[in-house]
Amino acid sequence: MGSLFRSETMCLAQLFLQSGTAYECLSALGEKGLVQFRDVSVARETRVAPAFLALPMALYLVQEINRADIPLPEGETSPPAPPLKQVLEMQEQLQKLEVELREVTKNKEKLRKNLLELIEYTHMLRVTQTFVKRNVEFEPTYEEFPSLESDSLLDYSCMQRLGAKLGFVSGLINQGKVEAFEKMLWRVCKGYTIVSYAELDESLEDPETGEVIKWYVFLISFWGEQIGHKVKKICDCYHCHVYPYPNTAEERREIQEGLNTRIQDLYTVLHKTEDYLRQVLCKAAESVYSRVIQVKKMKAIYHMLNMCSFDVTNKCLIAEVWCPEADLQDLRRALEEGSRESGATIPSFMNIIPTKETPPTRIRTNKFTEGFQNIVDAYGVGSYREVNPALFTIITFPFLFAVMFGDFGHGFVMFLFALLLVLNENHPRLNQSQEIMRMFFNGRYILLLMGLFSVYTGLIYNDCFSKSVNLFGSGWNVSAMYTSSHPPAERKKMVLWNDSVVRHNSILQLDPSVPGVFQGPYPLGIDPIWNLATNRLTFLNSFKMKMSVILGIIHMTFGVILGIFNHLHFRKKFNIYLVSIPELLFMLCIFGYLIFMIFYKWLVFSAETSRVAPSILIEFINMFLFPTSKTNGLYTGQEYVQRVLLVVTALSVPVLFLGKPLFLLWLHNGRSCFGVNRSGYTLIRKESEEEVSLLGNQDVEEGNHQVEDGCREMACEEFNFGEILMTQVIHSIEYCLGCISNTASYLRLWALSLAHAQLSDVLWAMLMRVGLRVDTTYGVLLLLPVIALFAVLTIFILLIMEGLSAFLHAIRLHWVEFQNKFYVGAGTKFVPFSFSLLSSKFNNDDSVA
């Protein structure tokens, strides 16, 4: 608890690492995660790690294994960093395996590309056979032009008599380029081409890109060599796959037979190549996990070594690290272990050095407290050694959420979901799930407490899916309102019911002042009879609004009290007298008195005297207006008590505005003061006017007059009374106005609780009530889909959407209304050099965590 209440005490240490043992020492430190390194390298001596060469090789293996759909084994234990003498051997093995894989993969891709081209050629020959039928082999000759009235241009004997040279270009083109391709041919060749198209029945894989697309087979007939050159250039421009077209039917058959033989041979060779490649990848997959983790650890070690500096003899590395004081013994043992593993005769050692720099903030967490600490750190990492709000957030956060989300049924469903995540937290699929599911998994303990507290507040509100549950029996007795239940003497004094009243009135009122009607309060929460009352909403609004104000004022007052613990720890007792106590007086004399009036009215006035009870709101307003006419107060002497409270409030404001600046000015001028103890004062924030004032008068408070004049003059020059005064005035104005606005902000507890209850009621009335009112003949058939729809809407609207809304509002109440009373959050997080922070996933990110 001490570590969670306040960050751990840190110290700055120097590590003296022998050149031969530095690698092993840092490996031992990385396994334990004890220290955070500082960059003290002067000339940035870069030490190139073999990991920078081995990591791309290992990641290439992972990429090829994933491409082959081979499962990657991930061990539960992380292998240690490899010794230096094994690094070169591991690098050679990875390099040899990489070269072999690249060569086999390259040959496989070549074979695959050739196979796809041959398949395309086969489809082209099959489709173009229907375009033109050649009966005789054509050899162009030249003679006179005959009559063209009865002969077709496509007839080869006719073309022979024309004396022109006929050529063909055939191939495949992408479906999306057909129209543009045809227009380009027409414009460039000016109609001297005949183009025929046919769409392939099946999609083929592109040999270049590997994409499966639709293809068109084309056959272009042209006259003349010049036009033929133009056609071929256009085909190249549109990335057409052009294949030679056979001149005769006999040549076509020979080509098709040769293609079929080559395709069968390529299939055989390609299957054998894939089998061999899979064998190599399966063998590599057995050890790739440990190789990747070892390479990443090795790279991290060299990254830390580059942050060290050499001593004057260049035989020793010097590193500066932040380390918790509680881990100093473990740090020494880690250095001894690294020196022993390397076999060095001179061990590495450490030395603690004093510093005035602000250390990083280290707060140890476990799997339960980590989620709550992340909520606090999202606002800002705590300053060094200040009170950590996460300890109290464990209780207050789920409780304030439950106040807004109070429903027994909804809370129980959320609790069961979180309990399922907690019981299966070691399941590997949950750790590797998608981002949204992983977010729920990381906050499983927050969800667990949120659901548990929602069950409790649901019992207090007596809400279970918008319906009340009668667990202990109602404290109201309806039969006592009938006239027959009372003697004749009492009937004249009270308004009772009879058969005529019950028959002719749609709304009946229970009078708690009638004997026997109200038999006592419900043992836990709201009486279930209020679920039937027409004024149920009015009653619950009054109750929840007052409850929200009470919880808000208590929460903020607790935040101010926690600020006192900060002042005591940092030895600033004057802040207690001049800041914290005036803040408490201002808060309690106004809003604390409001809580007193609420409880006083609840306890003093009964059902018989409730009609003469004064309004708390009117009495609270009259406290500031001083009405001339006399009013009926809550108690005798109320006017005098309120005036005393207002006087105390008015006196606390100037003390809050001017007390601290004037006190620091008094200290700066060399005056001694009661209640300030300078012994052991620790400088936490540099360049603070308050610290400068205290340091400038250290000699007066401790009796030490041997301070150099230069230091005193520097401290006097840095002290700025105007800046201190403006800072305190701004803080005081913000606090005084914030007390009002923050109190009103806590009314969101009432508003969201009302919204959640009304949404639950509407969902029940629109679905379940309709399904339950159907007659028994078809009711069962209709009730099943109604229940399913009700469950789906409950989960998505009331649990997820409303739960997210209440979650965000609870975060806002903690960040703005609670933490700003004492929490600065201006620190830096302690990030240790730990191998556990390295990603154990197989990805291409080779960065060091």
Tab-separated table of N, CA and C in Angstrom, residues 731-824:
chain	number	residue	atom	x	y	z
A	731	HIS	N	-5.087	30.634	-8.601
A	731	HIS	CA	-5.463	29.374	-7.963
A	731	HIS	C	-6.647	29.568	-7.022
A	732	SER	N	-6.655	30.667	-6.272
A	732	SER	CA	-7.739	30.893	-5.314
A	732	SER	C	-9.061	31.162	-6.032
A	733	ILE	N	-9.015	31.965	-7.086
A	733	ILE	CA	-10.248	32.228	-7.844
A	733	ILE	C	-10.776	30.935	-8.461
A	734	GLU	N	-9.864	30.161	-9.000
A	734	GLU	CA	-10.281	28.890	-9.606
A	734	GLU	C	-10.895	27.965	-8.565
A	735	TYR	N	-10.343	27.942	-7.361
A	735	TYR	CA	-10.881	27.065	-6.328
A	735	TYR	C	-12.244	27.540	-5.857
A	736	CYS	N	-12.377	28.838	-5.583
A	736	CYS	CA	-13.653	29.353	-5.059
A	736	CYS	C	-14.777	29.178	-6.079
A	737	LEU	N	-14.517	29.517	-7.328
A	737	LEU	CA	-15.550	29.310	-8.349
A	737	LEU	C	-15.747	27.828	-8.638
A	738	GLY	N	-14.656	27.058	-8.530
A	738	GLY	CA	-14.771	25.630	-8.788
A	738	GLY	C	-15.596	24.898	-7.752
A	739	CYS	N	-15.592	25.393	-6.525
A	739	CYS	CA	-16.429	24.754	-5.506
A	739	CYS	C	-17.899	24.783	-5.918
A	740	ILE	N	-18.316	25.867	-6.550
A	740	ILE	CA	-19.708	25.979	-6.994
A	740	ILE	C	-19.935	25.148	-8.257
A	741	SER	N	-19.071	25.331	-9.257
A	741	SER	CA	-19.267	24.616	-10.516
A	741	SER	C	-19.046	23.118	-10.364
A	742	ASN	N	-18.069	22.727	-9.556
A	742	ASN	CA	-17.825	21.299	-9.372
A	742	ASN	C	-18.954	20.621	-8.607
A	743	THR	N	-19.528	21.327	-7.629
A	743	THR	CA	-20.683	20.764	-6.931
A	743	THR	C	-21.846	20.553	-7.891
A	744	ALA	N	-22.069	21.529	-8.757
A	744	ALA	CA	-23.126	21.371	-9.759
A	744	ALA	C	-22.773	20.264	-10.748
A	745	SER	N	-21.470	20.063	-10.988
A	745	SER	CA	-21.063	19.026	-11.930
A	745	SER	C	-21.400	17.632	-11.420
A	746	TYR	N	-21.407	17.463	-10.110
A	746	TYR	CA	-21.755	16.160	-9.554
A	746	TYR	C	-23.230	15.819	-9.737
A	747	LEU	N	-24.042	16.785	-10.163
A	747	LEU	CA	-25.443	16.482	-10.451
A	747	LEU	C	-25.571	15.563	-11.665
A	748	ARG	N	-24.483	15.365	-12.404
A	748	ARG	CA	-24.526	14.397	-13.501
A	748	ARG	C	-24.781	12.991	-12.968
A	749	LEU	N	-24.447	12.738	-11.709
A	749	LEU	CA	-24.779	11.446	-11.115
A	749	LEU	C	-26.284	11.218	-11.119
A	750	TRP	N	-27.016	12.260	-10.772
A	750	TRP	CA	-28.491	12.186	-10.774
A	750	TRP	C	-29.025	12.107	-12.200
A	751	ALA	N	-28.480	12.943	-13.099
A	751	ALA	CA	-29.011	13.018	-14.459
A	751	ALA	C	-28.820	11.701	-15.205
A	752	LEU	N	-27.627	11.110	-15.126
A	752	LEU	CA	-27.396	9.868	-15.864
A	752	LEU	C	-28.116	8.689	-15.229
A	753	SER	N	-28.264	8.717	-13.911
A	753	SER	CA	-29.053	7.664	-13.277
A	753	SER	C	-30.511	7.736	-13.716
A	754	LEU	N	-31.048	8.957	-13.810
A	754	LEU	CA	-32.421	9.131	-14.295
A	754	LEU	C	-32.550	8.674	-15.746
A	755	ALA	N	-31.580	9.050	-16.588
A	755	ALA	CA	-31.635	8.660	-17.999
A	755	ALA	C	-31.561	7.145	-18.158
A	756	HIS	N	-30.691	6.501	-17.381
A	756	HIS	CA	-30.568	5.047	-17.480
A	756	HIS	C	-31.860	4.359	-17.047
A	757	ALA	N	-32.454	4.833	-15.968
A	757	ALA	CA	-33.702	4.224	-15.496
A	757	ALA	C	-34.831	4.417	-16.500
A	758	GLN	N	-34.922	5.602	-17.098
A	758	GLN	CA	-35.991	5.857	-18.054
A	758	GLN	C	-35.801	5.054	-19.340
A	759	LEU	N	-34.547	4.921	-19.815
A	759	LEU	CA	-34.314	4.089	-20.998
A	759	LEU	C	-34.676	2.632	-20.734
A	760	SER	N	-34.356	2.135	-19.551
A	760	SER	CA	-34.727	0.764	-19.198
A	760	SER	C	-36.235	0.605	-19.168
A	761	ASP	N	-36.927	1.601	-18.603
A	761	ASP	CA	-38.381	1.539	-18.527
A	761	ASP	C	-39.014	1.567	-19.919
A	762	VAL	N	-38.501	2.430	-20.799
A	762	VAL	CA	-39.045	2.520	-22.157
A	762	VAL	C	-38.817	1.210	-22.913
A	763	LEU	N	-37.620	0.635	-22.772
A	763	LEU	CA	-37.325	-0.618	-23.463
A	763	LEU	C	-38.233	-1.750	-22.962
A	764	TRP	N	-38.501	-1.784	-21.682
A	764	TRP	CA	-39.406	-2.806	-21.129
A	764	TRP	C	-40.834	-2.592	-21.627
A	765	ALA	N	-41.276	-1.350	-21.629
A	765	ALA	CA	-42.654	-1.073	-22.038
A	765	ALA	C	-42.875	-1.351	-23.523
A	766	MET	N	-41.860	-1.090	-24.369
A	766	MET	CA	-42.039	-1.255	-25.805
A	766	MET	C	-41.865	-2.698	-26.271
A	767	LEU	N	-41.175	-3.522	-25.504
A	767	LEU	CA	-40.925	-4.886	-25.952
A	767	LEU	C	-41.543	-5.931	-25.024
A	768	MET	N	-41.026	-6.025	-23.815
A	768	MET	CA	-41.446	-7.109	-22.929
A	768	MET	C	-42.912	-6.993	-22.543
A	769	ARG	N	-43.381	-5.791	-22.301
A	769	ARG	CA	-44.789	-5.652	-21.913
A	769	ARG	C	-45.709	-6.057	-23.057
A	770	VAL	N	-45.320	-5.715	-24.289
A	770	VAL	CA	-46.132	-6.105	-25.445
A	770	VAL	C	-46.128	-7.621	-25.612
A	771	GLY	N	-44.959	-8.242	-25.449
A	771	GLY	CA	-44.887	-9.688	-25.608
A	771	GLY	C	-45.624	-10.445	-24.522
A	772	LEU	N	-45.614	-9.924	-23.301
A	772	LEU	CA	-46.283	-10.613	-22.194
A	772	LEU	C	-47.793	-10.436	-22.222
A	773	ARG	N	-48.301	-9.442	-22.934
A	773	ARG	CA	-49.750	-9.205	-22.967
A	773	ARG	C	-50.462	-9.988	-24.061
A	774	VAL	N	-49.721	-10.663	-24.937
A	774	VAL	CA	-50.360	-11.459	-25.987
A	774	VAL	C	-50.985	-12.699	-25.359
A	775	ASP	N	-52.120	-13.165	-25.934
A	775	ASP	CA	-52.824	-14.314	-25.361
A	775	ASP	C	-51.947	-15.561	-25.420
A	776	THR	N	-52.386	-16.581	-24.709
A	776	THR	CA	-51.564	-17.781	-24.532
A	776	THR	C	-51.418	-18.586	-25.806
A	777	THR	N	-52.300	-18.393	-26.798
A	777	THR	CA	-52.239	-19.202	-28.023
A	777	THR	C	-50.966	-18.907	-28.814
A	778	TYR	N	-50.716	-17.620	-29.061
A	778	TYR	CA	-49.542	-17.234	-29.849
A	778	TYR	C	-48.479	-16.530	-28.989
A	779	GLY	N	-48.745	-16.435	-27.705
A	779	GLY	CA	-47.816	-15.688	-26.856
A	779	GLY	C	-46.441	-16.308	-26.771
A	780	VAL	N	-46.395	-17.657	-26.693
A	780	VAL	CA	-45.099	-18.335	-26.565
A	780	VAL	C	-44.271	-18.150	-27.832
A	781	LEU	N	-44.940	-18.250	-29.003
A	781	LEU	CA	-44.211	-18.081	-30.262
A	781	LEU	C	-43.690	-16.660	-30.427
A	782	LEU	N	-44.440	-15.666	-29.940
A	782	LEU	CA	-44.009	-14.279	-30.060
A	782	LEU	C	-43.005	-13.898	-28.982
A	783	LEU	N	-43.082	-14.560	-27.832
A	783	LEU	CA	-42.248	-14.161	-26.702
A	783	LEU	C	-40.767	-14.472	-26.940
A	784	LEU	N	-40.483	-15.551	-27.648
A	784	LEU	CA	-39.080	-15.905	-27.884
A	784	LEU	C	-38.335	-14.853	-28.700
A	785	PRO	N	-38.846	-14.403	-29.870
A	785	PRO	CA	-38.128	-13.326	-30.575
A	785	PRO	C	-38.139	-12.003	-29.816
A	786	VAL	N	-39.201	-11.759	-29.037
A	786	VAL	CA	-39.240	-10.523	-28.242
A	786	VAL	C	-38.132	-10.531	-27.191
A	787	ILE	N	-37.959	-11.673	-26.527
A	787	ILE	CA	-36.897	-11.776	-25.517
A	787	ILE	C	-35.522	-11.631	-26.171
A	788	ALA	N	-35.349	-12.228	-27.352
A	788	ALA	CA	-34.059	-12.112	-28.048
A	788	ALA	C	-33.776	-10.663	-28.426
A	789	LEU	N	-34.795	-9.961	-28.970
A	789	LEU	CA	-34.601	-8.555	-29.325
A	789	LEU	C	-34.361	-7.705	-28.084
A	790	PHE	N	-35.075	-8.013	-27.000
A	790	PHE	CA	-34.872	-7.272	-25.748
A	790	PHE	C	-33.447	-7.463	-25.226
A	791	ALA	N	-32.909	-8.688	-25.340
A	791	ALA	CA	-31.542	-8.949	-24.873
A	791	ALA	C	-30.522	-8.205	-25.722
A	792	VAL	N	-30.735	-8.205	-27.051
A	792	VAL	CA	-29.781	-7.523	-27.944
A	792	VAL	C	-29.778	-6.026	-27.682
A	793	LEU	N	-30.956	-5.411	-27.585
A	793	LEU	CA	-31.031	-3.968	-27.338
A	793	LEU	C	-30.503	-3.622	-25.950
A	794	THR	N	-30.748	-4.493	-24.983
A	794	THR	CA	-30.222	-4.237	-23.631
A	794	THR	C	-28.700	-4.211	-23.639
A	795	ILE	N	-28.094	-5.149	-24.368
A	795	ILE	CA	-26.627	-5.216	-24.389
A	795	ILE	C	-26.033	-4.024	-25.124
A	796	PHE	N	-26.578	-3.704	-26.302
A	796	PHE	CA	-25.952	-2.670	-27.126
A	796	PHE	C	-26.305	-1.258	-26.667
A	797	ILE	N	-27.507	-1.038	-26.176
A	797	ILE	CA	-27.918	0.322	-25.790
A	797	ILE	C	-27.643	0.578	-24.319
A	798	LEU	N	-28.141	-0.292	-23.446
A	798	LEU	CA	-28.061	-0.013	-22.015
A	798	LEU	C	-26.724	-0.419	-21.410
A	799	LEU	N	-26.123	-1.496	-21.909
A	799	LEU	CA	-24.850	-1.918	-21.333
A	799	LEU	C	-23.658	-1.240	-22.000
A	800	ILE	N	-23.604	-1.250	-23.318
A	800	ILE	CA	-22.434	-0.704	-24.010
A	800	ILE	C	-22.509	0.821	-24.120
A	801	MET	N	-23.591	1.349	-24.714
A	801	MET	CA	-23.675	2.798	-24.925
A	801	MET	C	-23.833	3.549	-23.600
A	802	GLU	N	-24.798	3.138	-22.779
A	802	GLU	CA	-24.979	3.803	-21.484
A	802	GLU	C	-23.793	3.554	-20.561
A	803	GLY	N	-23.236	2.335	-20.633
A	803	GLY	CA	-22.060	2.056	-19.807
A	803	GLY	C	-20.876	2.915	-20.197
A	804	LEU	N	-20.657	3.107	-21.504
A	804	LEU	CA	-19.571	3.969	-21.958
A	804	LEU	C	-19.801	5.413	-21.532
A	805	SER	N	-21.047	5.871	-21.605
A	805	SER	CA	-21.355	7.239	-21.182
A	805	SER	C	-21.068	7.423	-19.694
A	806	ALA	N	-21.542	6.491	-18.863
A	806	ALA	CA	-21.277	6.592	-17.426
A	806	ALA	C	-19.790	6.471	-17.128
A	807	PHE	N	-19.070	5.655	-17.898
A	807	PHE	CA	-17.628	5.501	-17.705
A	807	PHE	C	-16.904	6.817	-17.966
A	808	LEU	N	-17.244	7.495	-19.052
A	808	LEU	CA	-16.592	8.765	-19.385
A	808	LEU	C	-16.925	9.839	-18.352
A	809	HIS	N	-18.157	9.884	-17.882
A	809	HIS	CA	-18.519	10.882	-16.876
A	809	HIS	C	-17.821	10.600	-15.541
A	810	ALA	N	-17.640	9.328	-15.204
A	810	ALA	CA	-16.908	9.003	-13.978
A	810	ALA	C	-15.444	9.417	-14.093
A	811	ILE	N	-14.857	9.244	-15.268
A	811	ILE	CA	-13.475	9.700	-15.485
A	811	ILE	C	-13.389	11.213	-15.320
A	812	ARG	N	-14.359	11.937	-15.881
A	812	ARG	CA	-14.339	13.403	-15.780
A	812	ARG	C	-14.447	13.849	-14.320
A	813	LEU	N	-15.298	13.199	-13.532
A	813	LEU	CA	-15.446	13.578	-12.130
A	813	LEU	C	-14.143	13.360	-11.361
A	814	HIS	N	-13.390	12.346	-11.733
A	814	HIS	CA	-12.126	12.103	-11.038
A	814	HIS	C	-11.031	13.056	-11.511
A	815	TRP	N	-10.958	13.288	-12.812
A	815	TRP	CA	-9.899	14.149	-13.328
A	815	TRP	C	-10.096	15.609	-12.954
A	816	VAL	N	-11.300	16.131	-13.115
A	816	VAL	CA	-11.541	17.572	-12.970
A	816	VAL	C	-11.949	17.929	-11.553
A	817	GLU	N	-12.913	17.212	-11.006
A	817	GLU	CA	-13.461	17.609	-9.702
A	817	GLU	C	-12.655	17.085	-8.518
A	818	PHE	N	-12.018	15.938	-8.660
A	818	PHE	CA	-11.341	15.323	-7.516
A	818	PHE	C	-9.827	15.553	-7.542
A	819	GLN	N	-9.175	15.210	-8.645
A	819	GLN	CA	-7.714	15.226	-8.675
A	819	GLN	C	-7.136	16.627	-8.698
A	820	ASN	N	-7.874	17.617	-9.208
A	820	ASN	CA	-7.292	18.960	-9.251
A	820	ASN	C	-7.220	19.604	-7.882
A	821	LYS	N	-7.752	18.965	-6.839
A	821	LYS	CA	-7.653	19.506	-5.483
A	821	LYS	C	-6.301	19.229	-4.853
A	822	PHE	N	-5.562	18.226	-5.376
A	822	PHE	CA	-4.291	17.878	-4.733
A	822	PHE	C	-3.260	17.310	-5.702
A	823	TYR	N	-3.672	16.928	-6.899
A	823	TYR	CA	-2.802	16.168	-7.802
A	823	TYR	C	-2.253	17.082	-8.885
A	824	VAL	N	-0.909	17.134	-8.983
A	824	VAL	CA	-0.263	17.970	-9.992
A	824	VAL	C	-0.124	17.201	-11.306
